[in-house]
């Protein structure tokens, strides 16, 4: 089985791509806000702090 090193260039690049896709799909420009927004959209997800999404 092939495993990647946690700090490898390939892994960092994939994480960056994932973060960008999450921001685009949630309409945010910040990863923390994107994660919060995504949690609000998931059925059954409970977000305890939504202060980043205040208008």
Tab-separated table of C-alpha atoms in Angstrom:
chain	number	residue	atom	x	y	z
A	1	UNK	CA	0.000	0.000	0.000
A	2	UNK	CA	1.275	3.445	-0.973
A	3	UNK	CA	1.264	6.071	1.770
A	4	UNK	CA	2.159	9.734	1.504
A	5	UNK	CA	4.222	11.628	4.014
A	6	UNK	CA	2.088	14.109	5.962
A	7	UNK	CA	4.375	17.018	5.113
A	8	UNK	CA	5.129	16.136	1.503
A	9	UNK	CA	4.766	18.721	-1.241
A	10	UNK	CA	2.102	16.579	-2.916
A	11	UNK	CA	0.060	16.339	0.286
A	12	UNK	CA	0.284	20.074	0.965
A	13	UNK	CA	-0.796	20.783	-2.598
A	14	UNK	CA	-3.802	18.496	-2.302
A	15	UNK	CA	-4.814	20.103	0.999
A	16	UNK	CA	-4.583	23.548	-0.609
A	17	UNK	CA	-6.740	22.379	-3.528
A	18	UNK	CA	-9.302	20.951	-1.107
A	19	UNK	CA	-9.393	24.173	0.920
A	20	UNK	CA	-9.921	26.227	-2.254
A	21	UNK	CA	-12.713	23.919	-3.434
A	22	UNK	CA	-14.419	24.140	-0.036
A	23	UNK	CA	-14.239	27.943	-0.063
A	24	UNK	CA	-15.629	28.105	-3.600
A	25	UNK	CA	-18.450	25.665	-2.877
A	26	UNK	CA	-19.504	27.543	0.274
A	27	UNK	CA	-19.034	31.045	-1.143
A	28	UNK	CA	-16.460	32.029	1.457
A	29	UNK	CA	-12.865	33.227	1.289
A	30	UNK	CA	-11.640	31.802	4.583
A	31	UNK	CA	-11.187	28.113	5.399
A	32	UNK	CA	-12.593	28.448	8.932
A	33	UNK	CA	-15.724	30.186	7.614
A	34	UNK	CA	-15.992	27.585	4.850
A	35	UNK	CA	-15.921	24.744	7.364
A	36	UNK	CA	-18.593	26.442	9.447
A	37	UNK	CA	-20.753	27.099	6.394
A	38	UNK	CA	-20.368	23.491	5.270
A	39	UNK	CA	-21.435	22.253	8.700
A	40	UNK	CA	-24.577	24.373	8.473
A	41	UNK	CA	-25.424	22.711	5.165
A	42	UNK	CA	-24.948	19.130	6.343
A	43	UNK	CA	-28.089	17.417	7.602
A	44	UNK	CA	-27.742	16.595	11.282
A	45	UNK	CA	-24.600	18.673	11.763
A	46	UNK	CA	-24.604	20.734	14.918
A	47	UNK	CA	-22.609	23.952	14.812
A	48	UNK	CA	-22.064	25.474	18.235
A	49	UNK	CA	-20.363	28.682	17.134
A	50	UNK	CA	-21.661	30.422	14.056
A	51	UNK	CA	-20.231	33.858	14.888
A	52	UNK	CA	-18.124	33.829	11.699
A	53	UNK	CA	-21.284	33.689	9.605
A	54	UNK	CA	-22.959	36.741	11.154
A	55	UNK	CA	-24.052	39.312	8.528
